[in-house]
Structure formats: C-alpha cells, structure tokens
CSV table of C-alpha atoms in Angstrom, one decimal:
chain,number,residue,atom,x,y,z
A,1,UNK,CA,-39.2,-21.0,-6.7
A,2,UNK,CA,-38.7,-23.2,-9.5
A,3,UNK,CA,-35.3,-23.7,-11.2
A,4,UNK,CA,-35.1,-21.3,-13.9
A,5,UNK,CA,-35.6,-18.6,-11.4
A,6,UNK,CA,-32.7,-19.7,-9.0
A,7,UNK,CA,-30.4,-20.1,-11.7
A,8,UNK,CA,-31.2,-16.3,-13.1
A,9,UNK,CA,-31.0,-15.1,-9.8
A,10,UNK,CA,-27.3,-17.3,-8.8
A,11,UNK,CA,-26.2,-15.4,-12.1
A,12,UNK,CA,-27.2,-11.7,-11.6
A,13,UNK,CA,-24.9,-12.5,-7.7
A,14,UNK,CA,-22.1,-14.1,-9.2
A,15,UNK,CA,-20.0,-11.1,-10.5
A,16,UNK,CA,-21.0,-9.2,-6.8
A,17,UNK,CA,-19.6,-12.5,-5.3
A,18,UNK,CA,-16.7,-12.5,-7.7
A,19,UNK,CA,-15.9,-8.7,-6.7
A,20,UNK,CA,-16.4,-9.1,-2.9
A,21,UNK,CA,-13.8,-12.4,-3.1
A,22,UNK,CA,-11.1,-10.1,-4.9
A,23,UNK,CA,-11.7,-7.0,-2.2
A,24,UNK,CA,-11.1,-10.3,0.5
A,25,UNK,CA,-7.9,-11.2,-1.0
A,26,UNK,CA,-6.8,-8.4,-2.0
A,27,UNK,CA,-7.2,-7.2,2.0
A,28,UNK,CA,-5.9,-10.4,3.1
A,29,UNK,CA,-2.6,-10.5,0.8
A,30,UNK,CA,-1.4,-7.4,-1.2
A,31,UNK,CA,-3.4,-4.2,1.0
A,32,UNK,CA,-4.9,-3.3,4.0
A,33,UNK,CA,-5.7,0.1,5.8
A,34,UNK,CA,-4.0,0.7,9.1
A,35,UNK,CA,-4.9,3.5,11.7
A,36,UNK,CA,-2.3,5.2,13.5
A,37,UNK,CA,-2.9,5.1,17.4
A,38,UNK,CA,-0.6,7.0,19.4
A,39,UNK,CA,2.0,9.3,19.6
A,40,UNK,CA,4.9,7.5,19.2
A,41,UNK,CA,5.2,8.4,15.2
A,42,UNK,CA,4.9,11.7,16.1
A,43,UNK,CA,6.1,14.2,13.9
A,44,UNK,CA,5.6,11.9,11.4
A,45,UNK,CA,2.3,10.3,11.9
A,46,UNK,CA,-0.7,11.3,14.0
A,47,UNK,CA,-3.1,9.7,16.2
A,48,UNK,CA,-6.0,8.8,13.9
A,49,UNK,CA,-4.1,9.0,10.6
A,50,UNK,CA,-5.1,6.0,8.0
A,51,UNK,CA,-2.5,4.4,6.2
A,52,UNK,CA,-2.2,1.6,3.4
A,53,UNK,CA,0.0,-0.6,4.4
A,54,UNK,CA,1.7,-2.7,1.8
A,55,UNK,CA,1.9,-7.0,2.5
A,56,UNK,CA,3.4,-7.7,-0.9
A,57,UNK,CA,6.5,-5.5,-1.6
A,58,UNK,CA,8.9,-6.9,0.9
A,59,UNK,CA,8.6,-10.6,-0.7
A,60,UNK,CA,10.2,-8.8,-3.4
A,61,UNK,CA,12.2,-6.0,-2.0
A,62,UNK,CA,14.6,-6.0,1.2
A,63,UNK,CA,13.3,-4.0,4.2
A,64,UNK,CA,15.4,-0.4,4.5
A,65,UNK,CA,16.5,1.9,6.7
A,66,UNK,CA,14.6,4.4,7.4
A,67,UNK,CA,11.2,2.7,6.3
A,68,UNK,CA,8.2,2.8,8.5
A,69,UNK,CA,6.6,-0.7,9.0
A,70,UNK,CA,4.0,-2.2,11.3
A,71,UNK,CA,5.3,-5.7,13.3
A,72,UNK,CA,2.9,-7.4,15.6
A,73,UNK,CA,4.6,-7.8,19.3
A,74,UNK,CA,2.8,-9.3,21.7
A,75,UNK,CA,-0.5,-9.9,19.9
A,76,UNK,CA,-0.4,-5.7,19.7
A,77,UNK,CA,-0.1,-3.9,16.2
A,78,UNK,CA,2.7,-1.5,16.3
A,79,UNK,CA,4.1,1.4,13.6
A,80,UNK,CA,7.5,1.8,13.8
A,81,UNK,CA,11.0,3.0,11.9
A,82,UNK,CA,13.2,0.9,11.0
A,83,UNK,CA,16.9,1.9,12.4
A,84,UNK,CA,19.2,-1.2,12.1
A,85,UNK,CA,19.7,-4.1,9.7
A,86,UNK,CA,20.5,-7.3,10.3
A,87,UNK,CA,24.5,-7.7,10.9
A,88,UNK,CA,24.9,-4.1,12.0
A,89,UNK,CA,26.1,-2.6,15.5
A,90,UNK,CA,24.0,0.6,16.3
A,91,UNK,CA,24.3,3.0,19.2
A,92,UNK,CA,22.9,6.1,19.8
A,93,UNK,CA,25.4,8.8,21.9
A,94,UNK,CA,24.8,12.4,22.8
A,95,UNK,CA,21.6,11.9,20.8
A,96,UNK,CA,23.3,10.7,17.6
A,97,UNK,CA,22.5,8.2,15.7
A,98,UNK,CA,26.3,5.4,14.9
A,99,UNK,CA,26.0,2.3,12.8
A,100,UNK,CA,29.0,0.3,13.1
A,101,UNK,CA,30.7,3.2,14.5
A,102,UNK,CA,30.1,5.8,11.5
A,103,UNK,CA,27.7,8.5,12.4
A,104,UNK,CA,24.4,8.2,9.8
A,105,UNK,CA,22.3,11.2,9.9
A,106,UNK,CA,18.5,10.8,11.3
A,107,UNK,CA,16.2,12.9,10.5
A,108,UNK,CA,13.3,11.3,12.0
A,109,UNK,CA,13.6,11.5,15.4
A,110,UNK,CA,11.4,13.9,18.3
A,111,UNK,CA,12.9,14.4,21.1
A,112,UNK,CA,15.9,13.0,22.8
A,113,UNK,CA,17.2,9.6,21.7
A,114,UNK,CA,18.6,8.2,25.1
A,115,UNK,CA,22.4,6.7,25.0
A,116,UNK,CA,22.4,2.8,24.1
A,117,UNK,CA,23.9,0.8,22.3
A,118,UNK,CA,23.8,-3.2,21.8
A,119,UNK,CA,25.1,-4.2,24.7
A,120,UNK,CA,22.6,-2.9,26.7
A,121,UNK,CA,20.8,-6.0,24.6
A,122,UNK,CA,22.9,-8.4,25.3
A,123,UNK,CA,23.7,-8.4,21.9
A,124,UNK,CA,27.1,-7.4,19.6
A,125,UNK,CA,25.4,-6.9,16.5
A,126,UNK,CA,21.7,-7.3,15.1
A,127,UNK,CA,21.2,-10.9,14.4
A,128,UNK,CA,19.9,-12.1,10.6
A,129,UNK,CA,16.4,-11.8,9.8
A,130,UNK,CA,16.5,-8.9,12.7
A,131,UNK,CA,15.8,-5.2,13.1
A,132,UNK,CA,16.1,-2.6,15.6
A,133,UNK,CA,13.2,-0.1,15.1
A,134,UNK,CA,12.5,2.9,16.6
A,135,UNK,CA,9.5,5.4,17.0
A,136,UNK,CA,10.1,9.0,15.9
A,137,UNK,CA,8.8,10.4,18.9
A,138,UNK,CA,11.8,8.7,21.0
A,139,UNK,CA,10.6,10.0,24.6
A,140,UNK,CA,6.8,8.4,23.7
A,141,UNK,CA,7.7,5.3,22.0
A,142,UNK,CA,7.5,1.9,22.8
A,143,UNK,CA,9.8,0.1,20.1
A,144,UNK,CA,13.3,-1.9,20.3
A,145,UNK,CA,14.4,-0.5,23.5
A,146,UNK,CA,11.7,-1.8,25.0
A,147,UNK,CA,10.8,-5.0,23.1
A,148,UNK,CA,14.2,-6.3,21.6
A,149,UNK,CA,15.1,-6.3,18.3
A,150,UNK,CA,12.2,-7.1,15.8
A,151,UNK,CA,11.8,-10.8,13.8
A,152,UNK,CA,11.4,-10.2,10.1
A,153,UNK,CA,8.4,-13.0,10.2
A,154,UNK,CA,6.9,-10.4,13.1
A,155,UNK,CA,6.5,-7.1,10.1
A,156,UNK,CA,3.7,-7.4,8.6
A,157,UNK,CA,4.2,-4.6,5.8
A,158,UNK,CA,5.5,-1.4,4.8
A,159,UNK,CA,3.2,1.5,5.5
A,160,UNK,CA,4.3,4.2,3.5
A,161,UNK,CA,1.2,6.5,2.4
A,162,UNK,CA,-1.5,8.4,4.5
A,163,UNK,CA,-4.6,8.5,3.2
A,164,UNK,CA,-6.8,9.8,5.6
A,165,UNK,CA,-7.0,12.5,6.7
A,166,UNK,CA,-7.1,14.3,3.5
A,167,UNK,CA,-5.3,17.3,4.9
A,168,UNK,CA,-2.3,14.9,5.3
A,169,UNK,CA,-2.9,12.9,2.2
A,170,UNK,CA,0.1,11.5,1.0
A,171,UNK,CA,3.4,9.2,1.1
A,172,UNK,CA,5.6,9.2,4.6
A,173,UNK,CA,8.9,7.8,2.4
C-alpha cells in the first residue's frame, strides 16, 4: 500500500475515531447507563430498569435529600436514597422518619422502617462529607443500616431518569 493510499484511508477513520473518543469520555466523565438489580428500590425502581446516571452534576450542585444515587461499597454498585446530610441527627420511630428531632415526611419508603437512630452507629450526628441512605423497599434493602453511613468520595452520581424500559420511561425526582 503506498502512502497516498494510507493517508486517504487515516482520513476517511479519523472523524469515526473522533466520535468513538467523545462517546469514551463522555461515558467515563459526564454519563453512563446503570441497571437496576434488585428489589431494594422497590416501589420506585425495578429489577432490570436502565437508568442514566449523572457523574457531573454534584461537582456543581450539593447532594439532597431525597435524591436517588449510586455509591460503590465494597467493590459492589449500589442505588440508594439519600435520607441524611452531613451534620444531621436522624432516627426513625414507630416508622417515622425525625431529623434532628422534627418529624420530615417520607414518602419513599415500602414497608416498615425499623426503629434506629444514630446511636445505634455509634455516632451523634452524620459526620461531614457523610450520608445516611436508605432503600425504599426498607425490609429488602441493604443500605446505611447495614453498611454505615456513606463517604461522599464513595457516590458516584445522581441517577434520576429511567430510560428503559419504555413503559417506565422517565425521571424518578
């Protein structure tokens, strides 16, 4: 193959190479898919449901109650909902939800939500950079209770839209 022939040929890949290294970094920084495996989302999020999971908003945006992130624990991907912030005291009593001793409404959780509260932890409040997550499904879920309070260096995104499938399409927010 002589040189006039490579050179055509590196040309006609270059823009498929261009478009494959933007789909890379885009996967690798900004969005990714995520498939829900599981029950412990349930009502929520189904066994088999795709989501997008967001890697860029929280460098720009604080983490919020309520929202539904995935955290790697344990070398294991996990979908959970966030319950406590950093700096807050949280117990749950005759299946209610009390941050710093005020009852907040949740209207998330399955099930019974088993009476704890920090101290079972071995903690007093949730430490900075720290969350407390839950799974909806709170008799199927292995989350906080189980694991300890979440690292904010351990969440690897926000995953707040279902995209597959199709018969669920839409955001979880």
């Amino acid at each position: 193959m002589d040189g006039k022939k490579l050179k055509k040929i590196v040309l006609e890949l270059l823009p498929y190479l261009g478009i494959i290294l933007v789909v890379l970094l885009v996967k690798q920084f900004l969005f990714s898919t995520i498939l829900v495996n599981g029950a412990s989302m349930e009502n929520t999020l189904h066994e088999n449901d795709v989501m997008i999971l967001d890697k860029i908003s929280y460098r720009f945006s604080d983490i919020k109650r309520f929202d539904v992130i995935v955290l790697e624990s344990g070398g294991t991907k996990l979908i959970k909902r966030v319950i406590g912030l950093p700096g807050e005291d949280i117990e749950y009593k005759d299946n209610k939800l009390y941050i710093n001793g005020k009852e907040v409404e949740d209207p998330y959780g399955k099930g019974t939500t088993y009476d704890f509260d920090l101290g079972n932890f071995n903690l007093e409040k949730i430490p900075e950079d720290y969350y407390f997550v839950l799974g909806d499904n709170r008799e199927d879920s292995i989350d906080s209770r189980i694991i300890g309070v979440v690292n904010k260096k351990d969440i690897l995104g926000h995953a707040r839209f279902i995209i597959f499938p199709f018969s669920r399409f839409g955001s979880v927010d």
